[in-house]
């Protein structure tokens, strides 16, 4: 959210703590993972954001008390100079917002807090198309959370999309270009895309990918003039079946990355970074 289809200048990530290596520490039901591999994946992601996409990269240090801290895309919804600090569904994850809030404040963004204890909102349930917001109503995000998105970003239409199963909305669909929605082939993903098509006043092209996880991508316009937009996406080492379909997105430069190990902790690309779409008032 907030990679907003405008010009990007900064990206925010958070390091991978050792506590993520134990599924028991990271959260109930999560498998143990290879810490070194997860840290390598995260380092490559940061390197591509900085070197390939030309963004100013800000990395928060890992915090052992926050094993899921690298999934900081859940902690804020950013558009323009406004950052809505979310209220994650899991109480154990709510302390993750503190470091993100401070980093965004230091960048000069206007901070909006959620004061309603009945609201739950994960950032990866929010898809901004450049024209409007879609908020997935999922296990993680409820109607009150969606209402707060609408209250915060009043210049844009905000529609709610039912999400079935364990996924966030961004785990099923994303923007593959300024007017192209990409979605996985599962029934949950296709149902979400059909709902979006009914709700919108804007015509979007659509592209179906074999893997739902391949649709969790980031369309980014770099701040440099004359540089074509990028699509940061899961590469062939992770999702080989979706690579041929992604090649159909001819108006973007494809930048593959891997997060197969981090995925074991519930990470998708949109959860591993926050991208600011305007230059902050710092």
Short mmCIF file of N, CA, C and O in Angstrom, two decimals, residues 1-7 9 77-84 104 107-110 128 133 153 155-156 275-281:
data_model
loop_
_atom_site.label_atom_id
_atom_site.label_comp_id
_atom_site.label_asym_id
_atom_site.label_seq_id
_atom_site.Cartn_x
_atom_site.Cartn_y
_atom_site.Cartn_z
N UNK A 1 0.83 -1.18 0.00
CA UNK A 1 0.00 0.00 0.00
C UNK A 1 0.87 1.23 0.00
O UNK A 1 1.83 1.30 0.74
N UNK A 2 0.47 2.22 -0.73
CA UNK A 2 1.24 3.43 -0.76
C UNK A 2 2.41 3.36 -1.68
O UNK A 2 3.09 4.32 -1.85
N UNK A 3 2.69 2.21 -2.32
CA UNK A 3 3.68 2.30 -3.37
C UNK A 3 3.05 3.12 -4.44
O UNK A 3 3.66 3.51 -5.39
N UNK A 4 1.83 3.42 -4.24
CA UNK A 4 0.97 4.35 -4.88
C UNK A 4 1.25 4.65 -6.23
O UNK A 4 2.03 4.71 -6.67
N UNK A 5 1.39 4.42 -7.01
CA UNK A 5 1.64 4.43 -8.39
C UNK A 5 2.23 5.76 -8.78
O UNK A 5 2.31 6.09 -9.88
N UNK A 6 2.61 6.59 -7.79
CA UNK A 6 3.31 7.83 -8.06
C UNK A 6 4.82 7.62 -8.02
O UNK A 6 5.29 6.51 -7.94
N UNK A 7 5.55 8.71 -8.11
CA UNK A 7 7.02 8.61 -8.07
C UNK A 7 7.48 8.23 -6.67
O UNK A 7 7.02 8.79 -5.68
N UNK A 9 10.50 7.53 -3.68
CA UNK A 9 11.79 8.06 -3.28
C UNK A 9 12.47 7.25 -2.19
O UNK A 9 13.68 7.10 -2.19
N UNK A 77 -0.35 2.15 6.20
CA UNK A 77 -0.87 2.39 4.86
C UNK A 77 -0.45 3.81 4.49
O UNK A 77 -0.81 4.77 5.18
N UNK A 78 0.34 3.95 3.44
CA UNK A 78 0.93 5.23 3.09
C UNK A 78 0.43 5.68 1.73
O UNK A 78 0.44 4.90 0.77
N UNK A 79 -0.03 6.91 1.66
CA UNK A 79 -0.35 7.52 0.38
C UNK A 79 -0.02 8.99 0.46
O UNK A 79 -0.45 9.68 1.40
N UNK A 80 0.76 9.49 -0.51
CA UNK A 80 1.18 10.88 -0.45
C UNK A 80 2.00 11.12 0.80
O UNK A 80 2.92 10.37 1.12
N UNK A 81 1.67 12.18 1.54
CA UNK A 81 2.43 12.49 2.75
C UNK A 81 1.71 12.02 4.01
O UNK A 81 2.04 12.46 5.12
N UNK A 82 0.74 11.13 3.88
CA UNK A 82 -0.03 10.62 5.01
C UNK A 82 0.26 9.15 5.25
O UNK A 82 0.26 8.35 4.31
N UNK A 83 0.49 8.80 6.51
CA UNK A 83 0.70 7.40 6.90
C UNK A 83 -0.33 7.04 7.96
O UNK A 83 -0.36 7.64 9.05
N UNK A 84 -1.18 6.08 7.65
CA UNK A 84 -2.12 5.54 8.61
C UNK A 84 -1.44 4.36 9.31
O UNK A 84 -1.09 3.38 8.67
N UNK A 104 8.58 6.95 10.18
CA UNK A 104 7.77 7.74 9.25
C UNK A 104 7.61 9.18 9.76
O UNK A 104 7.58 10.11 8.96
N UNK A 107 10.62 11.05 8.81
CA UNK A 107 10.63 11.38 7.39
C UNK A 107 9.68 12.53 7.06
O UNK A 107 9.61 12.97 5.91
N UNK A 108 8.94 12.99 8.05
CA UNK A 108 8.06 14.14 7.84
C UNK A 108 6.66 13.81 7.39
O UNK A 108 5.93 14.71 6.96
N UNK A 109 6.27 12.54 7.46
CA UNK A 109 4.91 12.21 7.07
C UNK A 109 3.90 12.61 8.15
O UNK A 109 4.23 12.66 9.34
N UNK A 110 2.68 12.86 7.71
CA UNK A 110 1.58 13.11 8.64
C UNK A 110 1.08 11.76 9.14
O UNK A 110 0.71 10.89 8.36
N UNK A 128 -3.87 -0.12 -3.17
CA UNK A 128 -4.08 1.18 -3.80
C UNK A 128 -3.76 1.04 -5.28
O UNK A 128 -2.67 0.57 -5.65
N UNK A 133 -8.79 2.92 -3.45
CA UNK A 133 -8.36 1.89 -2.52
C UNK A 133 -9.37 0.74 -2.51
O UNK A 133 -10.58 0.96 -2.54
N UNK A 153 -8.22 8.70 3.96
CA UNK A 153 -7.86 9.04 2.57
C UNK A 153 -9.13 9.47 1.83
O UNK A 153 -9.61 8.78 0.92
N UNK A 155 -9.75 11.70 -0.30
CA UNK A 155 -9.67 12.10 -1.71
C UNK A 155 -9.87 10.93 -2.66
O UNK A 155 -9.93 11.12 -3.88
N UNK A 156 -9.95 9.72 -2.13
CA UNK A 156 -10.06 8.52 -2.96
C UNK A 156 -11.28 7.70 -2.57
O UNK A 156 -11.66 7.66 -1.40
N UNK A 275 6.99 1.52 0.77
CA UNK A 275 7.57 2.44 -0.20
C UNK A 275 6.80 3.75 -0.17
O UNK A 275 5.57 3.76 -0.17
N UNK A 276 7.53 4.85 -0.09
CA UNK A 276 6.92 6.17 -0.01
C UNK A 276 6.83 6.75 -1.41
O UNK A 276 7.82 6.77 -2.16
N UNK A 277 5.66 7.24 -1.75
CA UNK A 277 5.41 7.64 -3.13
C UNK A 277 5.57 9.13 -3.36
O UNK A 277 5.38 9.61 -4.46
N UNK A 278 5.92 9.89 -2.35
CA UNK A 278 6.27 11.29 -2.55
C UNK A 278 7.51 11.60 -1.72
O UNK A 278 7.86 10.84 -0.83
N UNK A 279 8.13 12.70 -2.03
CA UNK A 279 9.29 13.08 -1.21
C UNK A 279 8.78 13.72 0.08
O UNK A 279 8.05 14.69 0.06
N UNK A 280 9.17 13.13 1.21
CA UNK A 280 8.67 13.63 2.49
C UNK A 280 9.15 15.04 2.79
O UNK A 280 10.12 15.53 2.23
N UNK A 281 8.43 15.70 3.69
CA UNK A 281 8.80 17.06 4.11
C UNK A 281 9.80 16.99 5.24
O UNK A 281 9.51 17.31 6.39
#
